[in-house]
XYZ file of C-alpha atoms in Angstrom:
574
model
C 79.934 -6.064 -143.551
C 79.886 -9.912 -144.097
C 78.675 -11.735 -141.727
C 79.500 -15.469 -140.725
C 76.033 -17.176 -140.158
C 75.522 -21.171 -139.688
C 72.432 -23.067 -139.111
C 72.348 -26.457 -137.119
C 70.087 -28.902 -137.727
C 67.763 -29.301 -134.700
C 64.615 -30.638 -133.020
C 63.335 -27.359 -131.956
C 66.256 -25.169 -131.371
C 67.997 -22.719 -133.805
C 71.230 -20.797 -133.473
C 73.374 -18.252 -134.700
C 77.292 -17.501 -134.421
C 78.171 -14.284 -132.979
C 81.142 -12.849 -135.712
C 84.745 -12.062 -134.597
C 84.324 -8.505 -134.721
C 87.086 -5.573 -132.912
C 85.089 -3.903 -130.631
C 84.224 -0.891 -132.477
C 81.804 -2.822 -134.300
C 79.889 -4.179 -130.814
C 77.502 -0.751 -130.547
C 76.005 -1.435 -133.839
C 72.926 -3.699 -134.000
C 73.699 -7.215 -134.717
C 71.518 -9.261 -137.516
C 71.571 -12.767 -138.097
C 69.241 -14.619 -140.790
C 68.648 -17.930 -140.240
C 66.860 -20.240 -142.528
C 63.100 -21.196 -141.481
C 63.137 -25.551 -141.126
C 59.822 -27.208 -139.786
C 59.986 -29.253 -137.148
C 59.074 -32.772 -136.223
C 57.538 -31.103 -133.561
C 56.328 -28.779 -135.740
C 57.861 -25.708 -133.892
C 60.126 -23.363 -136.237
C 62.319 -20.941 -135.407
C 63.830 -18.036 -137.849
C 65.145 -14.905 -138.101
C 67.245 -15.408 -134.781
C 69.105 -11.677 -133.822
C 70.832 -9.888 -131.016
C 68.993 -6.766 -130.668
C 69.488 -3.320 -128.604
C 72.470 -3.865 -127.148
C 72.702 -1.370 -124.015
C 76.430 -1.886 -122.849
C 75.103 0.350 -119.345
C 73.106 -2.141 -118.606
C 74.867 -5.538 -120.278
C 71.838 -6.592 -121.802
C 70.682 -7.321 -125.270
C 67.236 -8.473 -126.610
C 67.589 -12.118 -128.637
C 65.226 -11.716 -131.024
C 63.862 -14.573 -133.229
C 59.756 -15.757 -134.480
C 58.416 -18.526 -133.854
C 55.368 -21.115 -134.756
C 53.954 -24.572 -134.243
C 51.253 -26.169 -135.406
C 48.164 -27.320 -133.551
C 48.110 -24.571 -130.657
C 44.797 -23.967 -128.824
C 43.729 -21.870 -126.275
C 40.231 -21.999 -124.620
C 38.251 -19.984 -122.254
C 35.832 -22.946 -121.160
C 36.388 -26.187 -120.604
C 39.259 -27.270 -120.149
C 40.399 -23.322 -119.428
C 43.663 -24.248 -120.629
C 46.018 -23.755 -123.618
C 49.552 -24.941 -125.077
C 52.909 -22.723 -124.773
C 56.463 -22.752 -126.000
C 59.091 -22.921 -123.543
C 62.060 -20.523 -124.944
C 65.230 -21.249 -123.304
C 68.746 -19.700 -124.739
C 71.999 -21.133 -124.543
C 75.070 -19.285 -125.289
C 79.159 -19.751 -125.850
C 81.877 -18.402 -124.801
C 84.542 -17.398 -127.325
C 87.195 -17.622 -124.461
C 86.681 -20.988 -122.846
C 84.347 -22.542 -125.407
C 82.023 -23.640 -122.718
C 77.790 -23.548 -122.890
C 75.974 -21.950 -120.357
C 72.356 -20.773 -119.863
C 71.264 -17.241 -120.661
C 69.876 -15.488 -117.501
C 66.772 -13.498 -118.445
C 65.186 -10.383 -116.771
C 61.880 -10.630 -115.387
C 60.187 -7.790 -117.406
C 61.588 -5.774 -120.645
C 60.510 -8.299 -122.995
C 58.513 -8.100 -126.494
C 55.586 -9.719 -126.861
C 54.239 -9.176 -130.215
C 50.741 -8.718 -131.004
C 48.742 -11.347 -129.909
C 51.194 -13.256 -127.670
C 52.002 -13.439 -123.918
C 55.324 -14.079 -122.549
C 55.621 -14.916 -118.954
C 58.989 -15.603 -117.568
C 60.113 -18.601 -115.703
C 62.252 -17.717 -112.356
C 64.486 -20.677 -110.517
C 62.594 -20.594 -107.627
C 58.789 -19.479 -108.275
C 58.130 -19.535 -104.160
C 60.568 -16.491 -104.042
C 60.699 -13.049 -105.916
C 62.879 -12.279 -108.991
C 66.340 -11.708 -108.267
C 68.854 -10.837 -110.650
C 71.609 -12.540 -109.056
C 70.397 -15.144 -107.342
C 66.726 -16.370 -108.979
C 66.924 -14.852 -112.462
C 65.034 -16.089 -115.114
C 65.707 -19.563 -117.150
C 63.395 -19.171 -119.990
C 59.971 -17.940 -120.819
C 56.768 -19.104 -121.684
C 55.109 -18.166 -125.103
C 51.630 -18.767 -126.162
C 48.198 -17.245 -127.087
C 47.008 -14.277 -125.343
C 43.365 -14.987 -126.361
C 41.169 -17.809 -128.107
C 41.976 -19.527 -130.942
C 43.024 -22.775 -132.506
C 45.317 -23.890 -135.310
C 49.164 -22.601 -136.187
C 50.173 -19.902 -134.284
C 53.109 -17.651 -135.195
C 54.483 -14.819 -133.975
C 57.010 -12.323 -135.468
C 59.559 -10.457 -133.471
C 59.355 -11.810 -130.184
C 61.894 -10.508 -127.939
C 63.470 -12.050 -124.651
C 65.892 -9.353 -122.782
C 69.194 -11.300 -121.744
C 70.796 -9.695 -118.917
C 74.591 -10.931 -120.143
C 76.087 -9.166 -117.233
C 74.707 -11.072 -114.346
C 75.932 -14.566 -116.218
C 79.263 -12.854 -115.254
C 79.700 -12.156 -119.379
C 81.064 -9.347 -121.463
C 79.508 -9.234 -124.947
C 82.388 -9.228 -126.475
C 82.833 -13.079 -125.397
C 79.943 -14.045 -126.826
C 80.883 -16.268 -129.642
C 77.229 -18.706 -130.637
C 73.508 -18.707 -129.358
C 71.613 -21.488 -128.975
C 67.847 -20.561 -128.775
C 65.714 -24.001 -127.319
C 62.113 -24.577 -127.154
C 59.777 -27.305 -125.706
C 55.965 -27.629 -126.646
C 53.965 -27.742 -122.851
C 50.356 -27.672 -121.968
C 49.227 -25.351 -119.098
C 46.807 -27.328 -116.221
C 45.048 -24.833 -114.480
C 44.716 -24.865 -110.675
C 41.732 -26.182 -109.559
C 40.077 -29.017 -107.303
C 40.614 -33.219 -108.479
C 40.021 -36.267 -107.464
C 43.283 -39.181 -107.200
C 42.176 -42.922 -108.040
C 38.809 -43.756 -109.652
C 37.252 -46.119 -107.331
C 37.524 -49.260 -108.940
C 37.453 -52.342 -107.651
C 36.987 -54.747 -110.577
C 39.350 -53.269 -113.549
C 41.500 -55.976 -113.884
C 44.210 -57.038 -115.928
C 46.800 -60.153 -116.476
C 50.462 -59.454 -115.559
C 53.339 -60.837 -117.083
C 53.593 -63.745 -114.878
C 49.844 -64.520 -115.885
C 48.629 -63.171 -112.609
C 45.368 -61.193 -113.050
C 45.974 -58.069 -111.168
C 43.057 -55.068 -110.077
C 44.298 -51.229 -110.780
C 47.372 -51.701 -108.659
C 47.712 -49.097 -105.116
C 45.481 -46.782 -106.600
C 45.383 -43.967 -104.239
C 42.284 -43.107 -102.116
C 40.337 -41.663 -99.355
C 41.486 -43.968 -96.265
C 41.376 -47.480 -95.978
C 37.458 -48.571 -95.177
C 36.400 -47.103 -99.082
C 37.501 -46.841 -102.503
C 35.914 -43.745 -102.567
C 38.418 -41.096 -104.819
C 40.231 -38.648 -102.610
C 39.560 -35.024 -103.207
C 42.520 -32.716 -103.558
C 41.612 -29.248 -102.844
C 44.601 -26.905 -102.034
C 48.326 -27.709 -101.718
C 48.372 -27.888 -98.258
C 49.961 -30.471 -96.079
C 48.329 -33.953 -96.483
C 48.187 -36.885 -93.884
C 49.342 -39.950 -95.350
C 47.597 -42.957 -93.222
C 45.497 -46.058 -93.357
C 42.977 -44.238 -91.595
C 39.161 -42.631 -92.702
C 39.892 -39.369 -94.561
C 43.177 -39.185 -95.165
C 45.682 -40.338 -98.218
C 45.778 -43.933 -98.469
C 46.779 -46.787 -100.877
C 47.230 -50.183 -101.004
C 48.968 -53.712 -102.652
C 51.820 -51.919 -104.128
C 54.536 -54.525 -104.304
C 58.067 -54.760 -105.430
C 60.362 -56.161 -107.850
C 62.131 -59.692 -107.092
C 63.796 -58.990 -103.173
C 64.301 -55.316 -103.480
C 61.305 -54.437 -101.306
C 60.739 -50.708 -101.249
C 59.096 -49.008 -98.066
C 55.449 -47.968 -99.148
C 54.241 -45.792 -96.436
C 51.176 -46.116 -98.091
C 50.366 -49.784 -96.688
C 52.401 -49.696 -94.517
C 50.501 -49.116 -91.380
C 52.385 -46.576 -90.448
C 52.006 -42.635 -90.967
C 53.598 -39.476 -92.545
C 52.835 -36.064 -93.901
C 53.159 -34.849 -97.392
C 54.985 -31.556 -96.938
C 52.943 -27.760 -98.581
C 55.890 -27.830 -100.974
C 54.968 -31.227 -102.429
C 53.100 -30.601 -105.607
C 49.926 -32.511 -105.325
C 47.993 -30.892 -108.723
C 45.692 -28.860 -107.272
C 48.033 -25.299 -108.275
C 48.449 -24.781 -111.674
C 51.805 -26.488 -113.559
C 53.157 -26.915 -116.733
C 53.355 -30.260 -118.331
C 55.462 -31.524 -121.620
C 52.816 -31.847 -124.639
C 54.662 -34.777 -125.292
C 57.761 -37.322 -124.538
C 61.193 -35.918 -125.226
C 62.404 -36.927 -128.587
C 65.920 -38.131 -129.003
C 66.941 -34.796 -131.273
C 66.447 -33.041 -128.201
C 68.629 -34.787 -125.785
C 71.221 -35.280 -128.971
C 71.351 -30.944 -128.828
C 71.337 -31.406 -124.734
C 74.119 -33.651 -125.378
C 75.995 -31.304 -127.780
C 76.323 -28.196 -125.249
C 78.136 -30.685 -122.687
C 81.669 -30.984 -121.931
C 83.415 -34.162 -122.800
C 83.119 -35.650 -118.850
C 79.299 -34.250 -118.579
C 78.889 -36.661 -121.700
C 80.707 -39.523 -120.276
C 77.905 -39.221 -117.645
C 75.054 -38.645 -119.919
C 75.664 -42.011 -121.458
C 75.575 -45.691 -120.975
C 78.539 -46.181 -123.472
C 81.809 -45.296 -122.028
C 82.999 -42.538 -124.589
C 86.403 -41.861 -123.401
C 88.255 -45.375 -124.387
C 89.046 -46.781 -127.751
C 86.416 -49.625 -129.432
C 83.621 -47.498 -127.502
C 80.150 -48.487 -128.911
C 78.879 -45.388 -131.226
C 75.456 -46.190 -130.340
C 76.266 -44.178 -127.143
C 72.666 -44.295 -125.536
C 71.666 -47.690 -126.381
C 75.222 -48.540 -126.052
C 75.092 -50.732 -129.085
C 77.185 -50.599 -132.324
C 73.625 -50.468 -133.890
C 70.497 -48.988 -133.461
C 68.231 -50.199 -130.496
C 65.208 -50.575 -129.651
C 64.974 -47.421 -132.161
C 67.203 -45.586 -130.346
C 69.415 -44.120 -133.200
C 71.514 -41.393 -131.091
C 75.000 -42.079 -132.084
C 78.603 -40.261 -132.102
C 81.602 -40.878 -134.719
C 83.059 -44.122 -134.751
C 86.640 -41.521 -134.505
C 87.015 -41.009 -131.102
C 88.441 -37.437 -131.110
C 91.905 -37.246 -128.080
C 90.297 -34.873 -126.673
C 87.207 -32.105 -126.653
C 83.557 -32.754 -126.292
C 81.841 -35.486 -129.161
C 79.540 -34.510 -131.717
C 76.430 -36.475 -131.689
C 73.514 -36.675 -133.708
C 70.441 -39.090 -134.787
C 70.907 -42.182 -137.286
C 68.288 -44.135 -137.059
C 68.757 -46.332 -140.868
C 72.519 -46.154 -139.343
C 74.403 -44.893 -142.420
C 76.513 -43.173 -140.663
C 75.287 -39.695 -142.371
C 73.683 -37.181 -140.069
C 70.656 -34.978 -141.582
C 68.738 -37.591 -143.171
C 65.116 -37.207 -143.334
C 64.566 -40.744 -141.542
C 67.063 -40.457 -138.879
C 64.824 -40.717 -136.254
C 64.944 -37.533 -134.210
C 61.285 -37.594 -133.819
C 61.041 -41.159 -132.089
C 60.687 -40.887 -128.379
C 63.986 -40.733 -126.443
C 64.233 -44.293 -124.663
C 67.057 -44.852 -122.083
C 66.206 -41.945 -120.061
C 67.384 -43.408 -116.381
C 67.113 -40.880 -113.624
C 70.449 -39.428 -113.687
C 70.062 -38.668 -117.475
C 66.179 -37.443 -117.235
C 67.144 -35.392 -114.180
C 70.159 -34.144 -115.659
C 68.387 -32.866 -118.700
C 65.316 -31.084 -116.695
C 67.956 -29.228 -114.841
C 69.484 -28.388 -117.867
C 66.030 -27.088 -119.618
C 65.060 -24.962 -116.345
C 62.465 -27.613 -115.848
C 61.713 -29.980 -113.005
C 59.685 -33.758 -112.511
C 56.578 -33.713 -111.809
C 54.501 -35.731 -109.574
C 52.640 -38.791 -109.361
C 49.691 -36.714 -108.093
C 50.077 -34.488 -111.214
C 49.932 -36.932 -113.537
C 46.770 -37.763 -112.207
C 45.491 -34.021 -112.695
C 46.938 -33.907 -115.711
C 45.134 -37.411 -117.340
C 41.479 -36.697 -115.449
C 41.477 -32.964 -114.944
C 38.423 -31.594 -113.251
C 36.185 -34.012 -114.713
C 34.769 -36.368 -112.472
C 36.898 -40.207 -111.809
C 35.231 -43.144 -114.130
C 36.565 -46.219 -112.712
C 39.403 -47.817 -114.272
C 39.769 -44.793 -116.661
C 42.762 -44.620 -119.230
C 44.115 -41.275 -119.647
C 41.798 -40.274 -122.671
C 38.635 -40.650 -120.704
C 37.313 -43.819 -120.892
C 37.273 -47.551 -119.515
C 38.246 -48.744 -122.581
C 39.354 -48.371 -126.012
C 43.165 -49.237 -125.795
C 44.794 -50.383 -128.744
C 48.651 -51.163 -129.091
C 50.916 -49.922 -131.953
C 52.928 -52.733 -131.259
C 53.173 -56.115 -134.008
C 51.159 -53.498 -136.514
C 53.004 -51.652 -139.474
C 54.369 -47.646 -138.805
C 54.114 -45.501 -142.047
C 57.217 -43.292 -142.972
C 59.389 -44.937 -139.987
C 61.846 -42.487 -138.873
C 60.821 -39.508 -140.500
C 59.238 -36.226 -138.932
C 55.683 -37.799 -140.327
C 56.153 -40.906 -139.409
C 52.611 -42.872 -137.767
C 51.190 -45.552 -136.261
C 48.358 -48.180 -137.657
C 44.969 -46.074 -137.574
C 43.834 -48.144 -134.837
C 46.069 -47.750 -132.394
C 46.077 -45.001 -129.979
C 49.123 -46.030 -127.693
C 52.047 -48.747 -127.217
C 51.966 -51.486 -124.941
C 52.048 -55.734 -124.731
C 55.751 -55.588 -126.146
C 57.080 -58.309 -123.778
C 54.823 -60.569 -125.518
C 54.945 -58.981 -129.325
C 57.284 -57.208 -131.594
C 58.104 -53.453 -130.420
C 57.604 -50.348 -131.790
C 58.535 -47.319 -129.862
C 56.984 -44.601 -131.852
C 57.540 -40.717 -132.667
C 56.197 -38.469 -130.015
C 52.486 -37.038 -130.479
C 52.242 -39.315 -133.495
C 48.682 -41.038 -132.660
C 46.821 -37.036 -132.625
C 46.081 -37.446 -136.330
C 44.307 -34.955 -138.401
C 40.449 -35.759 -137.604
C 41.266 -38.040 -134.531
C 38.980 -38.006 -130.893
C 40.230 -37.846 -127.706
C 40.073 -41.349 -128.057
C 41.888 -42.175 -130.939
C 44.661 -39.753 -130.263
C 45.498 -41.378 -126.521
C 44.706 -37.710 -125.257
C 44.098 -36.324 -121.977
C 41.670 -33.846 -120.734
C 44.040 -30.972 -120.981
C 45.230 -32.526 -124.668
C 48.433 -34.097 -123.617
C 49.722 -36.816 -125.821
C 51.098 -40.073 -125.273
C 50.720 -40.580 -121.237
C 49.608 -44.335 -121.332
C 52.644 -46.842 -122.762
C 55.159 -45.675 -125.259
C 58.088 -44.942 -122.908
C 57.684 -45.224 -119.399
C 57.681 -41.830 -117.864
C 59.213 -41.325 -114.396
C 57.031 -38.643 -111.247
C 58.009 -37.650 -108.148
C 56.548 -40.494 -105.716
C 54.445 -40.191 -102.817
C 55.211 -43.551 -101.553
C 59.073 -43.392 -100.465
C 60.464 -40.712 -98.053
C 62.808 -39.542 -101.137
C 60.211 -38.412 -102.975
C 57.738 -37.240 -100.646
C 60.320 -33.940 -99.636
C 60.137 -33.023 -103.117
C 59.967 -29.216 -103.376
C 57.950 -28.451 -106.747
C 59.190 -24.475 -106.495
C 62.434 -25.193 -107.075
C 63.587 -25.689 -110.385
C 66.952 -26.321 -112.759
C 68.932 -23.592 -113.291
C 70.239 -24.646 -116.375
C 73.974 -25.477 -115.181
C 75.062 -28.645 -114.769
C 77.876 -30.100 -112.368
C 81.416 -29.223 -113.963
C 84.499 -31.599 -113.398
C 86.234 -28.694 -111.436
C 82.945 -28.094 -109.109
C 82.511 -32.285 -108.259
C 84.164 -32.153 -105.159
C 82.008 -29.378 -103.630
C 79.025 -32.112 -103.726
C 78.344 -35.397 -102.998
C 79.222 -38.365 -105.076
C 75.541 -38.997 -106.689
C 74.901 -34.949 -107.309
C 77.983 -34.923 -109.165
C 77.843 -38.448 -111.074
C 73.996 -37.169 -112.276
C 75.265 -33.821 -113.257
C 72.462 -32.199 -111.657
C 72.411 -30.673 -108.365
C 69.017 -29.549 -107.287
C 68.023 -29.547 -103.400
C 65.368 -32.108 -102.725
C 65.444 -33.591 -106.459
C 65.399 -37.723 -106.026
C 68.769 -39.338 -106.489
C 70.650 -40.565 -108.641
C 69.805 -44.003 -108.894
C 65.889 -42.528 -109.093
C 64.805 -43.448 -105.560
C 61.487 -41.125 -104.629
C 60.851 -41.944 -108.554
C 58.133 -43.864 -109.132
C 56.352 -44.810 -113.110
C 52.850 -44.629 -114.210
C 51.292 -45.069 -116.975
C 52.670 -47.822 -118.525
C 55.439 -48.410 -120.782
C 56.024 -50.320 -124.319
C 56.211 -53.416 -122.284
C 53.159 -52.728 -120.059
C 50.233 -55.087 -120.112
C 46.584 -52.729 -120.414
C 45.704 -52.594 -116.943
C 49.167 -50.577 -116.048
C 47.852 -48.085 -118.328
C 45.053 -46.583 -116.292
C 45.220 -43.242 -114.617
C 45.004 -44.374 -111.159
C 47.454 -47.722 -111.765
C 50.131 -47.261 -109.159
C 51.416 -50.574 -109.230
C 55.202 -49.566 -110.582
C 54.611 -45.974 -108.162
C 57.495 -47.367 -105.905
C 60.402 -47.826 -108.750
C 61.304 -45.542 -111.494
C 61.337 -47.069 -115.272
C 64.437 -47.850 -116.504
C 67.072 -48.394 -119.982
C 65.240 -48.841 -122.994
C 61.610 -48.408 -121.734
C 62.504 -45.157 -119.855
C 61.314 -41.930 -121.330
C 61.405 -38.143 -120.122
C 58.720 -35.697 -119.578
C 58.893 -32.446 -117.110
C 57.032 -29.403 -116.642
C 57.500 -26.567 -114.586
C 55.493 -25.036 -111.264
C 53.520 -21.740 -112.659
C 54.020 -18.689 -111.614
């Protein structure tokens, strides 16, 4: 029997395309081969299948192996260890629309030496088939070890019948995966107690570590987080306080924080102290170019800052440019097509070729407003995290050294930016060995860089920019966007809820309000649209070193924004 098979070049996904067989063939087991291709991420995919079919129960294993380099897992300190997120995608021969493969909680394969642990919508509630299935699973280690980690034959159990689906409609897979770093629950402290870190701004003022939180207003003692119970927010001895958080030109923002008034940060709040999921890494721009190529052709027109639907259009969609900017090199044809959704992919040396080894789809993905970031967590069965998991997940456990950058220390920050990148654009690409992050741009050249790129062979904690769980690149780079704690929007945040992996359709808009629909997302409680109850921290390209710190909450109020904005999520576990 031949076959079709394709293979799709990707960031960290693979796919096969389900033949146009009568239906007599649809009992048999279905085999698909797909190449092995390494990753700038280093995660590969191969060997992608459909396995026991069981047309009783309208569900059928996807079967595929999978490995990335520089896994860990550790039973002391940190207690922690890094995971694939699987998601699957799949088409439908009829309507030729992507949707998001629901997954049963149990009846998966986890071969020897693996764990899979599924992730539900809703991890406050119990599995339901119809109405909190599962969005994707979690893959990693299930004991000590370090290095590559493979693993042959895993199987997820797609339960096609509860997306409404008959297999015979099935027409492509799509089979996704994100590199994340468990943070185990346990006790922190938020802010570090400084009170003489100090850096210059841009308008030359010297400024300390900006609203760092801590415990009431007559110390700068740390406050301890201990449980995810309610906190009180007030100005007051023992209780969550911050201070000299200001704004940007008029648009003041209201900072309960200094405010002088009083709230309560809700149980449902993440504050770090429960164990979560973080992204190993910002989201590179081959990822949101295969998030953009499952959308319809009005959920791109929204995913954009180009306008994609009129004549003399700029191809540089993101960057809405007609050439790459600020090395954002995600692009579409210069055709435009009458109708049907675009095809987009990375050209970073802008040769108009796709598939190049120096395209780019390694560099971190810039222009990640709200509306796009959120838009793209909902689509990955992710959600933002917060301000006060950032924290936790820069300092861990360990105790608060005052004006600490997220790999440990006081000091030690060196900029990428104005030195030389090796290999630019391709999956290898680095930085000068000195540097360990990106930052001072407003005053030098820039150079955004390829995600993870400063954890070189042989590096420290140090010289890789790493936290204490071994997440890369929190301090500069992109700007990265939590959940804030100092506007209203943010502070009813509820971390158990998480994308389901459908977006807002053009026939559904009218059933929500304008900014659900116009962000394509449409999770309760998520911030809005224009990214009020975001806040940034860490730093971006542009930062100047003292934004950089941990505890720096001095852009907390006000999301990051165009070509400085970058995207990383995580999920609640379970």
């Amino acid at each position: 029997m031949n076959l079709m098979t394709s293979q799709f070049d990707f960031y960290s996904e693979k796919w096969l395309r389900m033949p146009r067989l009568s239906s007599c063939f649809f009992s048999l087991l279905l085999t698909f081969f797909l190449q092995s291709m390494l990753f700038g991420n280093h995660v590969t995919f191969s060997n992608i299948s459909l396995e026991g079919h069981n047309s009783t129960s309208k569900t059928v294993k996807v079967q595929f192996d999978i490995s990335w380099e520089n896994s860990w897992r550790t039973s002391s300190a940190p207690n922690n260890w890094d995971a694939a997120w699987v998601f699957v995608k799949y088409k439908e021969k009829d309507t030729g629309l992507w949707k998001h493969a629901w997954l049963n909680d149990s009846g998966h394969t986890a071969p020897s030496g693996s764990t899979i642990s599924v992730g539900i919508v809703d991890v406050k509630e119990a599995y339901n088939a119809d109405t909190n299935p599962g969005v994707g699973a979690f893959i990693y280690r299930s004991s000590d070890g370090t290095g590559t980690f493979s693993v042959t034959n895993a199987e997820l159990l797609w339960n096609y019948g509860k997306n409404g689906l008959t297999y015979s409609n099935i027409e492509e897979i799509r089979v996704f995966a994100l590199e994340m770093v468990y943070v185990p629950q346990g006790t922190f402290t938020l802010g570090s107690g400084a009170t003489n870190m100090t850096s210059t701004n841009f308008s030359g003022t010297t400024v300390a570590e900006s609203g760092s939180f801590k415990a009431g207003n007559t110390t700068n003692s740390p406050y301890t987080v201990g449980s995810e119970n309610a906190i009180n927010i007030a100005n007051t001895t023992g209780n969550l306080y911050g201070t000299n958080i200001g704004q940007i030109g008029t648009l003041a923002f209201s900072n309960i924080l200094n405010s002088g008034t009083t709230a309560t940060l809700p149980a449902e709040f993440p504050k770090g102290y429960g164990a979560f999921y973080c992204m190993k890494h910002e989201l590179g721009q081959q990822a949101y170019v295969d998030f953009l190529n499952t959308l319809t052709r009005f959920q791109q027109s929204r995913a954009l800052n180009a306008i994609v639907n009129t004549p003399g259009y700029n191809v540089f969609a993101l960057a809405n440019a007609a050439a790459p900017a600020y090395r954002n090199g995600i692009r579409t044809s210069a055709t435009l097509p009458a109708s049907g959704a675009l095809t987009f992919y990375c050209d970073l040396n802008n040769d108009g070729t796709s598939g190049d080894a120096n395209d780019g789809e390694f560099v971190a993905c810039n222009y990640m407003d709200a509306k796009y970031g959120l838009a793209y967590l909902d689509w990955a069965g992710l959600r933002p995290l917060t301000e006060m998991e950032f924290e936790k997940a820069c300092r861990g456990t360990s105790t608060a050294v005052a004006g600490e950058f997220p790999w440990g220390g006081s000091s030690g920050a060196v900029s990428q930016n104005d030195k030389t990148i090796s290999n630019p654009g391709y999956d290898n690409e680095l930085p000068d060995a000195t540097a360990n992050t990106v930052f001072n741009g407003f005053t030098t050249s820039r150079n955004e860089m390829r995600v993870g790129s400063f954890a070189r062979s042989a590096t420290n904690r140090t010289a890789a920019g790493a936290t204490y769980y071994g997440i890369l690149d929190m301090a500069g780079n992109l700007g990265e966007n939590f959940v804030t704690v100092s506007r209203a929007e943010g502070r009813i945040f509820n971390g158990g809820v998480h994308g389901d992996g459908t977006l807002v359709s053009h026939s559904t808009m009218r059933a929500f309000s304008y900014v659900e629909a116009d962000a394509l997302y449409n999770v309760p409680n998520w911030p809005a649209m224009f990214g009020a109850g975001l806040g940034t921290r860490g730093g971006t390209v542009m930062a100047t070193t003292g934004r950089l710190r941990v505890s720096d909450r001095g852009y907390a109020y006000s999301p990051s924004g165009l070509e400085q904005a970058g995207l990383r999520g995580g999920r609640s576990a379970q």
